[in-house]
Amino acid sequence: QVQLVESGGGLVQAGGSLRLSCAASGRTFSSYVMGWFRQAPGKEREFVAAVSWSGSRTYYADSVKGRFTISRDNAKNLVYLQMNSLKPEDTAVYYCASGPGPDYSNYAGYDAWGQGTQVTVSS
């Protein structure tokens, strides 16, 4: 049982940066894969990034590779998504998720979700 709360979304111009945070409470957080997904109106939910339970492995969608960085601090029960060089196509609601793994890129592999935070990138 894990509860997740995202924060850090907002409005930013293209080329700018945002840092999203995900605060987790409950049990087994350190044993779970943590991921970020995003969804725009009328579009499918899209995998963004994930990090293994130990933090030793990270995974990124091709669309964000080289621009976004995921990290976790198990002692503080926090997961971050640093987003640089933002583009208008990054506009979406971003969701933090946790799951037992190892299906890190599939939303069906996650069993807990946050409420989402809006990221809007203007051109």
PDB file of C-alpha atoms in Angstrom:
ATOM      1  CA  GLN A   1       0.000   0.000   0.000  1.00  0.00           C
ATOM      2  CA  VAL A   2       1.650   3.147  -1.275  1.00  0.00           C
ATOM      3  CA  GLN A   3       0.186   6.622  -1.596  1.00  0.00           C
ATOM      4  CA  LEU A   4       1.777   9.037  -4.062  1.00  0.00           C
ATOM      5  CA  VAL A   5       1.485  12.821  -4.401  1.00  0.00           C
ATOM      6  CA  GLU A   6       3.055  14.785  -7.263  1.00  0.00           C
ATOM      7  CA  SER A   7       4.048  18.434  -7.219  1.00  0.00           C
ATOM      8  CA  GLY A   8       6.093  20.900  -9.242  1.00  0.00           C
ATOM      9  CA  GLY A   9       4.034  21.271 -12.398  1.00  0.00           C
ATOM     10  CA  GLY A  10       3.307  24.610 -14.002  1.00  0.00           C
ATOM     11  CA  LEU A  11       3.559  26.792 -17.081  1.00  0.00           C
ATOM     12  CA  VAL A  12       6.936  27.244 -18.747  1.00  0.00           C
ATOM     13  CA  GLN A  13       8.184  28.503 -22.103  1.00  0.00           C
ATOM     14  CA  ALA A  14       9.816  26.179 -24.600  1.00  0.00           C
ATOM     15  CA  GLY A  15      13.435  25.576 -23.670  1.00  0.00           C
ATOM     16  CA  GLY A  16      12.766  26.019 -19.977  1.00  0.00           C
ATOM     17  CA  SER A  17      12.997  23.576 -17.090  1.00  0.00           C
ATOM     18  CA  LEU A  18      10.790  22.118 -14.385  1.00  0.00           C
ATOM     19  CA  ARG A  19      11.424  19.676 -11.561  1.00  0.00           C
ATOM     20  CA  LEU A  20       8.616  17.353 -10.564  1.00  0.00           C
ATOM     21  CA  SER A  21       8.549  15.668  -7.177  1.00  0.00           C
ATOM     22  CA  CYS A  22       6.675  12.604  -5.985  1.00  0.00           C
ATOM     23  CA  ALA A  23       6.232  12.016  -2.267  1.00  0.00           C
ATOM     24  CA  ALA A  24       5.430   8.460  -1.227  1.00  0.00           C
ATOM     25  CA  SER A  25       3.930   7.159   1.977  1.00  0.00           C
ATOM     26  CA  GLY A  26       3.136   3.643   3.083  1.00  0.00           C
ATOM     27  CA  ARG A  27       5.108   0.450   2.897  1.00  0.00           C
ATOM     28  CA  THR A  28       7.464  -1.247   0.427  1.00  0.00           C
ATOM     29  CA  PHE A  29       8.410   1.987  -1.308  1.00  0.00           C
ATOM     30  CA  SER A  30      12.108   1.124  -1.466  1.00  0.00           C
ATOM     31  CA  SER A  31      11.348  -2.248  -3.064  1.00  0.00           C
ATOM     32  CA  TYR A  32       9.268  -0.826  -5.906  1.00  0.00           C
ATOM     33  CA  VAL A  33      10.074   0.422  -9.347  1.00  0.00           C
ATOM     34  CA  MET A  34       9.097   4.087  -9.606  1.00  0.00           C
ATOM     35  CA  GLY A  35       7.911   5.543 -12.869  1.00  0.00           C
ATOM     36  CA  TRP A  36       6.584   8.669 -14.503  1.00  0.00           C
ATOM     37  CA  PHE A  37       3.860   8.656 -17.145  1.00  0.00           C
ATOM     38  CA  ARG A  38       2.087  11.471 -18.939  1.00  0.00           C
ATOM     39  CA  GLN A  39      -1.206  11.894 -20.718  1.00  0.00           C
ATOM     40  CA  ALA A  40      -2.604  14.681 -22.860  1.00  0.00           C
ATOM     41  CA  PRO A  41      -6.348  15.075 -23.560  1.00  0.00           C
ATOM     42  CA  GLY A  42      -7.507  12.595 -26.182  1.00  0.00           C
ATOM     43  CA  LYS A  43      -4.190  10.756 -26.200  1.00  0.00           C
ATOM     44  CA  GLU A  44      -2.943   7.492 -24.759  1.00  0.00           C
ATOM     45  CA  ARG A  45      -1.014   7.369 -21.525  1.00  0.00           C
ATOM     46  CA  GLU A  46       2.682   7.487 -22.371  1.00  0.00           C
ATOM     47  CA  PHE A  47       5.674   6.113 -20.512  1.00  0.00           C
ATOM     48  CA  VAL A  48       8.247   8.775 -19.643  1.00  0.00           C
ATOM     49  CA  ALA A  49      10.859   7.385 -17.250  1.00  0.00           C
ATOM     50  CA  ALA A  50      11.432   4.780 -14.547  1.00  0.00           C
ATOM     51  CA  VAL A  51      14.021   3.918 -11.920  1.00  0.00           C
ATOM     52  CA  SER A  52      14.703   0.552 -10.274  1.00  0.00           C
ATOM     53  CA  TRP A  53      14.181  -0.039  -6.572  1.00  0.00           C
ATOM     54  CA  SER A  54      17.894   0.379  -5.873  1.00  0.00           C
ATOM     55  CA  GLY A  55      18.301   3.388  -8.122  1.00  0.00           C
ATOM     56  CA  SER A  56      20.995   1.580 -10.096  1.00  0.00           C
ATOM     57  CA  ARG A  57      19.012   1.426 -13.332  1.00  0.00           C
ATOM     58  CA  THR A  58      17.033   4.084 -15.138  1.00  0.00           C
ATOM     59  CA  TYR A  59      14.853   3.907 -18.227  1.00  0.00           C
ATOM     60  CA  TYR A  60      13.625   6.652 -20.532  1.00  0.00           C
ATOM     61  CA  ALA A  61      11.282   7.025 -23.443  1.00  0.00           C
ATOM     62  CA  ASP A  62      13.094   7.976 -26.628  1.00  0.00           C
ATOM     63  CA  SER A  63      11.145  11.225 -26.750  1.00  0.00           C
ATOM     64  CA  VAL A  64      12.685  12.491 -23.495  1.00  0.00           C
ATOM     65  CA  LYS A  65      16.087  10.797 -23.490  1.00  0.00           C
ATOM     66  CA  GLY A  66      18.859  13.292 -22.912  1.00  0.00           C
ATOM     67  CA  ARG A  67      16.460  15.940 -21.610  1.00  0.00           C
ATOM     68  CA  PHE A  68      14.806  14.348 -18.558  1.00  0.00           C
ATOM     69  CA  THR A  69      16.454  12.755 -15.524  1.00  0.00           C
ATOM     70  CA  ILE A  70      14.735  10.519 -12.985  1.00  0.00           C
ATOM     71  CA  SER A  71      16.156   9.947  -9.513  1.00  0.00           C
ATOM     72  CA  ARG A  72      15.002   8.629  -6.154  1.00  0.00           C
ATOM     73  CA  ASP A  73      15.860   9.066  -2.504  1.00  0.00           C
ATOM     74  CA  ASN A  74      14.548   6.046  -0.648  1.00  0.00           C
ATOM     75  CA  ALA A  75      15.474   7.449   2.759  1.00  0.00           C
ATOM     76  CA  LYS A  76      13.172  10.403   2.121  1.00  0.00           C
ATOM     77  CA  ASN A  77      10.599   8.473   0.070  1.00  0.00           C
ATOM     78  CA  LEU A  78      10.966  10.919  -2.806  1.00  0.00           C
ATOM     79  CA  VAL A  79      11.213  10.534  -6.562  1.00  0.00           C
ATOM     80  CA  TYR A  80      12.156  13.373  -8.891  1.00  0.00           C
ATOM     81  CA  LEU A  81      11.836  14.101 -12.569  1.00  0.00           C
ATOM     82  CA  GLN A  82      14.125  16.879 -13.749  1.00  0.00           C
ATOM     83  CA  MET A  83      12.870  18.166 -17.095  1.00  0.00           C
ATOM     84  CA  ASN A  84      15.147  20.339 -19.216  1.00  0.00           C
ATOM     85  CA  SER A  85      14.840  21.736 -22.734  1.00  0.00           C
ATOM     86  CA  LEU A  86      11.080  21.437 -22.569  1.00  0.00           C
ATOM     87  CA  LYS A  87       9.081  21.345 -25.786  1.00  0.00           C
ATOM     88  CA  PRO A  88       5.395  22.095 -26.465  1.00  0.00           C
ATOM     89  CA  GLU A  89       4.826  18.394 -27.104  1.00  0.00           C
ATOM     90  CA  ASP A  90       5.791  17.730 -23.475  1.00  0.00           C
ATOM     91  CA  THR A  91       2.528  19.375 -22.399  1.00  0.00           C
ATOM     92  CA  ALA A  92       0.500  16.814 -20.435  1.00  0.00           C
ATOM     93  CA  VAL A  93      -0.633  15.719 -17.019  1.00  0.00           C
ATOM     94  CA  TYR A  94       2.274  13.895 -15.410  1.00  0.00           C
ATOM     95  CA  TYR A  95       1.634  10.959 -13.089  1.00  0.00           C
ATOM     96  CA  CYS A  96       3.934   9.273 -10.620  1.00  0.00           C
ATOM     97  CA  ALA A  97       3.499   5.519 -10.237  1.00  0.00           C
ATOM     98  CA  SER A  98       4.960   2.615  -8.296  1.00  0.00           C
ATOM     99  CA  GLY A  99       4.970  -1.103  -8.951  1.00  0.00           C
ATOM    100  CA  PRO A 100       6.791  -4.357  -8.249  1.00  0.00           C
ATOM    101  CA  GLY A 101       8.470  -4.425 -11.671  1.00  0.00           C
ATOM    102  CA  PRO A 102      10.068  -5.444 -13.938  1.00  0.00           C
ATOM    103  CA  ASP A 103       7.572  -4.264 -16.575  1.00  0.00           C
ATOM    104  CA  TYR A 104       8.692  -0.676 -16.213  1.00  0.00           C
ATOM    105  CA  SER A 105       7.309   0.779 -19.452  1.00  0.00           C
ATOM    106  CA  ASN A 106       3.780  -0.660 -19.212  1.00  0.00           C
ATOM    107  CA  TYR A 107       1.200   1.173 -17.114  1.00  0.00           C
ATOM    108  CA  ALA A 108      -0.384  -2.185 -16.256  1.00  0.00           C
ATOM    109  CA  GLY A 109       2.754  -3.072 -14.322  1.00  0.00           C
ATOM    110  CA  TYR A 110       2.117  -0.362 -11.736  1.00  0.00           C
ATOM    111  CA  ASP A 111      -0.313  -0.687  -8.848  1.00  0.00           C
ATOM    112  CA  ALA A 112      -0.269   2.778  -7.268  1.00  0.00           C
ATOM    113  CA  TRP A 113      -0.728   6.179  -8.905  1.00  0.00           C
ATOM    114  CA  GLY A 114      -0.640   9.802  -7.874  1.00  0.00           C
ATOM    115  CA  GLN A 115      -3.277  12.383  -8.720  1.00  0.00           C
ATOM    116  CA  GLY A 116      -1.209  14.015 -11.459  1.00  0.00           C
ATOM    117  CA  THR A 117       0.322  17.440 -11.983  1.00  0.00           C
ATOM    118  CA  GLN A 118      -0.170  19.624 -15.059  1.00  0.00           C
ATOM    119  CA  VAL A 119       2.824  20.642 -17.154  1.00  0.00           C
ATOM    120  CA  THR A 120       2.198  23.190 -19.900  1.00  0.00           C
ATOM    121  CA  VAL A 121       4.935  24.284 -22.297  1.00  0.00           C
ATOM    122  CA  SER A 122       4.231  27.321 -24.455  1.00  0.00           C
ATOM    123  CA  SER A 123       5.858  27.998 -27.819  1.00  0.00           C
TER     124      SER A 123
END
